[in-house]
GROMACS .gro file of C-alpha atoms in nm:
model
  341
    1MET     CA    1 -18.193   2.004  -1.799
    2PHE     CA    2 -18.509   2.060  -1.985
    3PRO     CA    3 -18.562   2.000  -2.366
    4SER     CA    4 -18.604   2.310  -2.558
    5ILE     CA    5 -18.940   2.412  -2.688
    6PRO     CA    6 -18.931   2.263  -3.033
    7SER     CA    7 -18.794   1.945  -2.888
    8ARG     CA    8 -19.100   1.925  -2.647
    9ILE     CA    9 -19.344   2.010  -2.948
   10ALA     CA   10 -19.155   1.712  -3.110
   11LEU     CA   11 -19.208   1.477  -2.814
   12GLN     CA   12 -19.590   1.574  -2.746
   13THR     CA   13 -19.650   1.551  -3.151
   14ARG     CA   14 -19.472   1.199  -3.125
   15SER     CA   15 -19.678   1.065  -2.814
   16ALA     CA   16 -20.019   1.192  -3.012
   17LEU     CA   17 -19.915   0.981  -3.310
   18VAL     CA   18 -19.816   0.694  -3.069
   19ARG     CA   19 -20.132   0.734  -2.865
   20ARG     CA   20 -20.366   0.759  -3.188
   21LEU     CA   21 -20.174   0.436  -3.346
   22TYR     CA   22 -20.245   0.245  -3.016
   23SER     CA   23 -20.607   0.350  -3.012
   24THR     CA   24 -20.662   0.182  -3.374
   25GLY     CA   25 -20.420  -0.090  -3.338
   26ALA     CA   26 -20.366  -0.338  -3.589
   27GLY     CA   27 -20.375  -0.629  -3.313
   28VAL     CA   28 -20.780  -0.536  -3.224
   29ASN     CA   29 -20.990  -0.840  -3.289
   30SER     CA   30 -21.350  -0.763  -3.164
   31LEU     CA   31 -21.662  -0.973  -3.099
   32LEU     CA   32 -21.977  -0.783  -3.110
   33TYR     CA   33 -22.280  -1.012  -2.973
   34VAL     CA   34 -22.583  -0.907  -3.137
   35GLU     CA   35 -22.915  -0.878  -2.963
   36HIS     CA   36 -23.215  -0.931  -3.168
   37LYS     CA   37 -23.578  -1.003  -3.121
   38ASP     CA   38 -23.867  -1.109  -3.378
   39GLY     CA   39 -23.630  -1.099  -3.661
   40ALA     CA   40 -23.470  -0.731  -3.590
   41ILE     CA   41 -23.140  -0.625  -3.467
   42SER     CA   42 -23.157  -0.419  -3.147
   43GLY     CA   43 -23.077  -0.051  -3.199
   44ALA     CA   44 -22.819  -0.089  -2.902
   45THR     CA   45 -22.623  -0.341  -3.105
   46LEU     CA   46 -22.586  -0.059  -3.375
   47ASN     CA   47 -22.461   0.188  -3.122
   48ALA     CA   48 -22.221  -0.111  -2.979
   49LEU     CA   49 -22.099  -0.167  -3.336
   50THR     CA   50 -22.006   0.211  -3.384
   51ALA     CA   51 -21.782   0.188  -3.064
   52ALA     CA   52 -21.629  -0.114  -3.153
   53LYS     CA   53 -21.533   0.040  -3.490
   54LYS     CA   54 -21.362   0.329  -3.334
   55LEU     CA   55 -21.081   0.058  -3.209
   56GLY     CA   56 -21.033  -0.008  -3.601
   57GLY     CA   57 -20.913  -0.391  -3.643
   58SER     CA   58 -21.171  -0.685  -3.754
   59ILE     CA   59 -21.498  -0.678  -3.606
   60THR     CA   60 -21.675  -1.024  -3.596
   61ALA     CA   61 -22.049  -1.045  -3.502
   62LEU     CA   62 -22.204  -1.341  -3.333
   63VAL     CA   63 -22.566  -1.434  -3.375
   64ALA     CA   64 -22.735  -1.682  -3.191
   65GLY     CA   65 -23.103  -1.793  -3.176
   66ASP     CA   66 -23.335  -2.113  -3.282
   67ALA     CA   67 -23.335  -1.916  -3.620
   68PRO     CA   68 -23.064  -1.688  -3.655
   69GLU     CA   69 -23.045  -1.667  -4.059
   70GLY     CA   70 -23.250  -1.366  -4.112
   71VAL     CA   71 -23.076  -1.146  -3.863
   72ALA     CA   72 -22.749  -1.287  -3.983
   73GLU     CA   73 -22.782  -1.194  -4.318
   74GLN     CA   74 -22.890  -0.826  -4.197
   75VAL     CA   75 -22.605  -0.819  -3.982
   76ALA     CA   76 -22.368  -0.917  -4.298
   77LYS     CA   77 -22.458  -0.581  -4.433
   78LEU     CA   78 -22.354  -0.346  -4.149
   79GLU     CA   79 -22.060  -0.136  -4.253
   80GLY     CA   80 -21.765  -0.273  -4.041
   81VAL     CA   81 -21.883  -0.606  -3.984
   82SER     CA   82 -21.631  -0.852  -4.145
   83LYS     CA   83 -21.769  -1.182  -4.041
   84VAL     CA   84 -22.043  -1.344  -3.896
   85LEU     CA   85 -22.063  -1.649  -3.668
   86THR     CA   86 -22.432  -1.790  -3.635
   87ALA     CA   87 -22.518  -2.037  -3.347
   88LYS     CA   88 -22.839  -2.208  -3.417
   89GLU     CA   89 -22.982  -2.384  -3.137
   90SER     CA   90 -23.298  -2.377  -2.948
   91ALA     CA   91 -23.118  -2.315  -2.600
   92TYR     CA   92 -23.029  -2.003  -2.745
   93ALA     CA   93 -23.374  -1.867  -2.875
   94ASN     CA   94 -23.456  -1.654  -2.553
   95ALA     CA   95 -23.069  -1.570  -2.477
   96LEU     CA   96 -23.067  -1.706  -2.140
   97PRO     CA   97 -22.734  -1.600  -2.001
   98GLU     CA   98 -22.654  -1.939  -1.875
   99ASP     CA   99 -22.631  -2.076  -2.215
  100ILE     CA  100 -22.512  -1.759  -2.400
  101ALA     CA  101 -22.220  -1.652  -2.134
  102PRO     CA  102 -22.038  -2.032  -2.214
  103LEU     CA  103 -22.099  -1.950  -2.572
  104LEU     CA  104 -21.910  -1.626  -2.572
  105VAL     CA  105 -21.617  -1.778  -2.394
  106GLU     CA  106 -21.624  -2.041  -2.633
  107THR     CA  107 -21.589  -1.837  -2.909
  108GLN     CA  108 -21.363  -1.615  -2.780
  109ALA     CA  109 -21.105  -1.917  -2.710
  110GLN     CA  110 -21.142  -2.033  -3.051
  111PHE     CA  111 -21.087  -1.716  -3.241
  112GLY     CA  112 -20.862  -1.527  -3.003
  113PHE     CA  113 -21.094  -1.223  -2.983
  114THR     CA  114 -20.904  -0.916  -2.788
  115HIS     CA  115 -21.258  -0.726  -2.713
  116LEU     CA  116 -21.599  -0.849  -2.667
  117PHE     CA  117 -21.887  -0.517  -2.747
  118THR     CA  118 -22.272  -0.536  -2.678
  119GLY     CA  119 -22.517  -0.279  -2.572
  120HIS     CA  120 -22.583  -0.177  -2.197
  121THR     CA  121 -22.947  -0.307  -2.173
  122ALA     CA  122 -23.102  -0.560  -1.965
  123THR     CA  123 -23.000  -0.822  -2.191
  124GLY     CA  124 -22.619  -0.726  -2.223
  125LYS     CA  125 -22.591  -0.650  -1.828
  126ASN     CA  126 -22.741  -0.996  -1.748
  127ILE     CA  127 -22.473  -1.180  -2.007
  128PHE     CA  128 -22.162  -1.010  -2.039
  129PRO     CA  129 -22.071  -0.983  -1.655
  130ARG     CA  130 -22.142  -1.368  -1.620
  131ALA     CA  131 -21.890  -1.412  -1.941
  132ALA     CA  132 -21.624  -1.190  -1.800
  133ALA     CA  133 -21.650  -1.400  -1.474
  134LEU     CA  134 -21.598  -1.710  -1.657
  135MET     CA  135 -21.276  -1.571  -1.844
  136ASP     CA  136 -21.151  -1.427  -1.542
  137VAL     CA  137 -21.148  -1.093  -1.623
  138ALA     CA  138 -21.353  -0.757  -1.547
  139ALA     CA  139 -21.657  -0.629  -1.721
  140ILE     CA  140 -21.629  -0.305  -1.858
  141SER     CA  141 -21.970  -0.151  -1.822
  142ASP     CA  142 -22.174   0.134  -1.965
  143ILE     CA  143 -21.887   0.313  -2.175
  144THR     CA  144 -21.969   0.639  -2.336
  145GLY     CA  145 -21.613   0.685  -2.508
  146VAL     CA  146 -21.328   0.492  -2.626
  147GLU     CA  147 -20.972   0.632  -2.618
  148ALA     CA  148 -20.737   0.323  -2.636
  149GLU     CA  149 -20.731  -0.054  -2.686
  150ASP     CA  150 -20.743  -0.065  -2.304
  151THR     CA  151 -20.876   0.286  -2.167
  152PHE     CA  152 -21.260   0.360  -2.189
  153VAL     CA  153 -21.468   0.626  -2.042
  154ARG     CA  154 -21.781   0.571  -1.853
  155PRO     CA  155 -22.006   0.776  -1.596
  156ILE     CA  156 -22.000   0.699  -1.233
  157TYR     CA  157 -22.207   0.848  -0.921
  158ALA     CA  158 -22.503   0.840  -1.139
  159GLY     CA  159 -22.360   1.063  -1.433
  160ASN     CA  160 -22.213   1.310  -1.194
  161ALA     CA  161 -21.839   1.244  -1.268
  162ILE     CA  162 -21.696   1.080  -1.576
  163ALA     CA  163 -21.415   0.815  -1.502
  164THR     CA  164 -21.164   0.698  -1.733
  165VAL     CA  165 -21.067   0.365  -1.679
  166LYS     CA  166 -20.753   0.181  -1.792
  167THR     CA  167 -20.756  -0.234  -1.784
  168SER     CA  168 -20.460  -0.484  -1.828
  169ASP     CA  169 -20.684  -0.750  -1.877
  170LYS     CA  170 -20.615  -0.961  -2.216
  171VAL     CA  171 -20.977  -0.979  -2.311
  172LYS     CA  172 -21.190  -0.692  -2.276
  173VAL     CA  173 -21.560  -0.744  -2.204
  174ILE     CA  174 -21.758  -0.434  -2.254
  175THR     CA  175 -22.093  -0.297  -2.254
  176VAL     CA  176 -22.197   0.063  -2.448
  177ARG     CA  177 -22.426   0.296  -2.374
  178GLY     CA  178 -22.638   0.325  -2.668
  179THR     CA  179 -22.711   0.705  -2.652
  180ALA     CA  180 -22.323   0.790  -2.645
  181PHE     CA  181 -22.258   0.672  -2.999
  182GLU     CA  182 -22.433   0.664  -3.343
  183ALA     CA  183 -22.622   0.396  -3.486
  184ALA     CA  184 -22.414   0.224  -3.754
  185SER     CA  185 -22.571   0.161  -4.063
  186ALA     CA  186 -22.604  -0.108  -4.362
  187LYS     CA  187 -22.425  -0.089  -4.702
  188GLU     CA  188 -22.636  -0.306  -4.971
  189ASP     CA  189 -22.327  -0.355  -5.149
  190HIS     CA  190 -22.168  -0.507  -4.870
  191SER     CA  191 -22.173  -0.873  -4.741
  192ALA     CA  192 -21.932  -1.032  -4.457
  193SER     CA  193 -21.884  -1.369  -4.471
  194GLN     CA  194 -22.061  -1.654  -4.274
  195GLU     CA  195 -21.993  -1.944  -4.081
  196ALA     CA  196 -22.097  -2.145  -3.791
  197ALA     CA  197 -21.984  -2.032  -3.422
  198PRO     CA  198 -21.814  -2.298  -3.215
  199ALA     CA  199 -22.004  -2.549  -3.026
  200ALA     CA  200 -22.070  -2.451  -2.653
  201GLU     CA  201 -22.173  -2.668  -2.324
  202LYS     CA  202 -22.562  -2.581  -2.274
  203LEU     CA  203 -22.593  -2.607  -1.922
  204GLY     CA  204 -22.955  -2.637  -1.919
  205LEU     CA  205 -22.949  -2.460  -1.566
  206THR     CA  206 -23.259  -2.246  -1.659
  207GLN     CA  207 -23.576  -2.282  -1.817
  208TRP     CA  208 -23.763  -2.012  -2.015
  209ILE     CA  209 -24.148  -2.022  -1.891
  210GLY     CA  210 -24.265  -1.706  -2.105
  211GLU     CA  211 -24.298  -1.356  -2.113
  212GLU     CA  212 -24.587  -1.043  -2.103
  213ILE     CA  213 -24.519  -0.748  -2.334
  214GLN     CA  214 -24.699  -0.407  -2.259
  215LYS     CA  215 -24.807  -0.332  -2.648
  216SER     CA  216 -24.849   0.031  -2.752
  217ASP     CA  217 -24.882   0.229  -3.068
  218ARG     CA  218 -24.680   0.477  -2.944
  219PRO     CA  219 -24.312   0.518  -3.003
  220ASP     CA  220 -24.085   0.306  -2.798
  221LEU     CA  221 -23.925   0.508  -2.511
  222GLY     CA  222 -23.582   0.354  -2.539
  223SER     CA  223 -23.539   0.508  -2.928
  224ALA     CA  224 -23.830   0.780  -2.955
  225LYS     CA  225 -23.740   1.097  -3.073
  226ARG     CA  226 -23.987   1.304  -2.847
  227VAL     CA  227 -24.047   1.187  -2.463
  228ILE     CA  228 -24.255   1.335  -2.220
  229SER     CA  229 -24.207   1.182  -1.868
  230GLY     CA  230 -24.400   1.278  -1.563
  231GLY     CA  231 -24.327   1.278  -1.218
  232ARG     CA  232 -24.450   1.268  -0.843
  233GLY     CA  233 -24.641   1.629  -0.953
  234MET     CA  234 -24.897   1.437  -1.161
  235LYS     CA  235 -25.035   1.346  -0.824
  236ASN     CA  236 -25.192   0.977  -0.942
  237GLY     CA  237 -25.184   0.761  -1.267
  238GLU     CA  238 -25.512   0.894  -1.385
  239ASN     CA  239 -25.344   1.220  -1.476
  240PHE     CA  240 -25.092   1.074  -1.686
  241LYS     CA  241 -25.362   1.095  -1.938
  242LEU     CA  242 -25.296   1.482  -1.990
  243LEU     CA  243 -24.917   1.350  -2.085
  244TYR     CA  244 -25.069   1.071  -2.319
  245ASP     CA  245 -25.301   1.339  -2.498
  246LEU     CA  246 -24.992   1.565  -2.540
  247ALA     CA  247 -24.781   1.248  -2.661
  248ASP     CA  248 -25.029   1.157  -2.909
  249LYS     CA  249 -25.003   1.505  -3.079
  250LEU     CA  250 -24.621   1.486  -3.051
  251GLY     CA  251 -24.582   1.168  -3.173
  252ALA     CA  252 -24.396   1.119  -2.877
  253ALA     CA  253 -24.326   0.846  -2.601
  254VAL     CA  254 -24.428   0.873  -2.260
  255GLY     CA  255 -24.201   0.811  -1.923
  256ALA     CA  256 -24.211   0.846  -1.579
  257SER     CA  257 -23.939   0.938  -1.277
  258ARG     CA  258 -23.850   0.662  -1.041
  259ALA     CA  259 -24.095   0.844  -0.785
  260ALA     CA  260 -24.415   0.830  -1.013
  261VAL     CA  261 -24.317   0.480  -1.061
  262ASP     CA  262 -24.285   0.393  -0.679
  263ALA     CA  263 -24.603   0.596  -0.596
  264GLY     CA  264 -24.791   0.322  -0.837
  265PHE     CA  265 -24.891   0.598  -1.101
  266VAL     CA  266 -24.768   0.383  -1.406
  267ASP     CA  267 -24.585   0.094  -1.486
  268ASN     CA  268 -24.193   0.048  -1.409
  269SER     CA  269 -24.150  -0.006  -1.814
  270LEU     CA  270 -24.177   0.363  -1.826
  271GLN     CA  271 -23.931   0.461  -1.550
  272VAL     CA  272 -23.643   0.655  -1.699
  273GLY     CA  273 -23.338   0.695  -1.485
  274GLN     CA  274 -23.023   0.547  -1.356
  275THR     CA  275 -23.245   0.218  -1.258
  276GLY     CA  276 -23.445   0.301  -1.555
  277LYS     CA  277 -23.404   0.347  -1.911
  278ILE     CA  278 -23.149   0.591  -2.043
  279VAL     CA  279 -23.278   0.794  -2.299
  280ALA     CA  280 -23.133   1.065  -2.533
  281PRO     CA  281 -23.428   1.203  -2.767
  282GLU     CA  282 -23.420   1.524  -2.916
  283LEU     CA  283 -23.691   1.676  -2.724
  284TYR     CA  284 -23.761   1.551  -2.339
  285ILE     CA  285 -24.025   1.741  -2.141
  286ALA     CA  286 -24.034   1.687  -1.790
  287VAL     CA  287 -24.343   1.737  -1.634
  288GLY     CA  288 -24.402   1.765  -1.230
  289ILE     CA  289 -24.016   1.590  -1.208
  290SER     CA  290 -23.790   1.793  -0.958
  291GLY     CA  291 -23.493   1.677  -1.120
  292ALA     CA  292 -23.333   1.412  -0.870
  293ILE     CA  293 -22.971   1.293  -0.988
  294GLN     CA  294 -23.116   0.923  -1.032
  295HIS     CA  295 -23.351   1.087  -1.285
  296LEU     CA  296 -23.108   1.306  -1.451
  297ALA     CA  297 -22.874   1.020  -1.508
  298GLY     CA  298 -23.111   0.887  -1.745
  299MET     CA  299 -23.205   1.189  -1.942
  300LYS     CA  300 -22.964   1.466  -1.937
  301ASP     CA  301 -22.802   1.384  -2.269
  302SER     CA  302 -23.137   1.489  -2.460
  303LYS     CA  303 -23.072   1.740  -2.732
  304THR     CA  304 -23.340   1.990  -2.589
  305ILE     CA  305 -23.483   1.953  -2.229
  306VAL     CA  306 -23.810   2.139  -2.131
  307ALA     CA  307 -23.916   2.152  -1.781
  308ILE     CA  308 -24.243   2.243  -1.635
  309ASN     CA  309 -24.282   2.259  -1.270
  310LYS     CA  310 -24.455   2.514  -1.025
  311ASP     CA  311 -24.144   2.485  -0.825
  312ALA     CA  312 -23.898   2.785  -0.953
  313ASP     CA  313 -23.610   2.632  -0.735
  314ALA     CA  314 -23.639   2.263  -0.869
  315PRO     CA  315 -23.329   2.105  -0.965
  316ILE     CA  316 -23.447   2.017  -1.286
  317PHE     CA  317 -23.431   2.369  -1.413
  318GLN     CA  318 -23.063   2.371  -1.405
  319VAL     CA  319 -23.037   2.113  -1.673
  320ALA     CA  320 -23.369   2.274  -1.871
  321ASP     CA  321 -23.289   2.426  -2.206
  322TYR     CA  322 -23.648   2.590  -2.184
  323GLY     CA  323 -23.842   2.608  -1.823
  324LEU     CA  324 -24.189   2.691  -1.751
  325VAL     CA  325 -24.274   2.778  -1.361
  326ASP     CA  326 -24.657   2.723  -1.374
  327ASP     CA  327 -24.910   2.453  -1.265
  328LEU     CA  328 -24.877   2.165  -1.497
  329PHE     CA  329 -25.251   2.097  -1.457
  330LYS     CA  330 -25.339   2.429  -1.632
  331ALA     CA  331 -24.993   2.423  -1.867
  332ILE     CA  332 -25.040   2.080  -2.022
  333PRO     CA  333 -25.386   2.117  -2.158
  334GLU     CA  334 -25.327   2.472  -2.292
  335LEU     CA  335 -24.998   2.336  -2.475
  336THR     CA  336 -25.195   2.006  -2.596
  337GLU     CA  337 -25.440   2.266  -2.741
  338LYS     CA  338 -25.217   2.483  -2.883
  339VAL     CA  339 -25.002   2.199  -3.078
  340GLY     CA  340 -25.336   2.059  -3.204
  341ASN     CA  341 -25.382   2.398  -3.386
   0.00000   0.00000   0.00000
């Protein structure tokens, strides 16, 4: 016998209420691993904090490094953070996963965190799966939505499908796609308590030798509000100067498709796509890019997409808000000239 319509409505309302209460359960106790460099908090960490806040409960931030005090002070002012743990050790200076992962495990064991969050960056992808393995739980990577304490949304198949995953693990180890969440903000009148993080074993399995970072006066590709990317249609690396000239006029960052990177036109630090950087600027201009699935996975969340390609049947036009079928070597100089006027 089926329930009456009013009864069904009541059941549905109660079910929705239960889900809502569950998704912000009072038992949630989250740990946010803070990625930072040169005294500045990573933007991806601010996005991950917003994702953690959607669960409710308390949020503790972990700042590790050889001199974490300054960053810890900044984190303490972030809205939603209730406590900051600082781990000051020279071994943590460069966020080597062999040292940070045991620290996360020890911190979780001591404080009983139910969820661990960080950004889905090169650092996050390096550390969190290792920490999850040490805790014998599954890592939930690259989430774009939070539905409940144990249920999350993430893209699969290069973004062609969206999966809703539910986990029964007691500890949820999560990396967050930054473009899917707004960045958390600081409040001057807010100051979370601070204390030392628990001591953890330092295996010393790896040694930091050094790094070479390409410096540019242009905006950072991962956080720029405007991005101009070139593809195989650029024909060679020298022609990327056309994009740099336009980027300078627009105050934009320059990116590239995997095809352009594989062809040696530009450095792989400029690659946008599934195996490169995931960007979601206000304006994305794709020049000479056909629109392969791998590239679309890295930029399809952009607010406005402009495509310039001489092939009218290029797949990029299917996701573009504005399209121009023209020879890029004619169109880009003309556009650069008009932008300058």
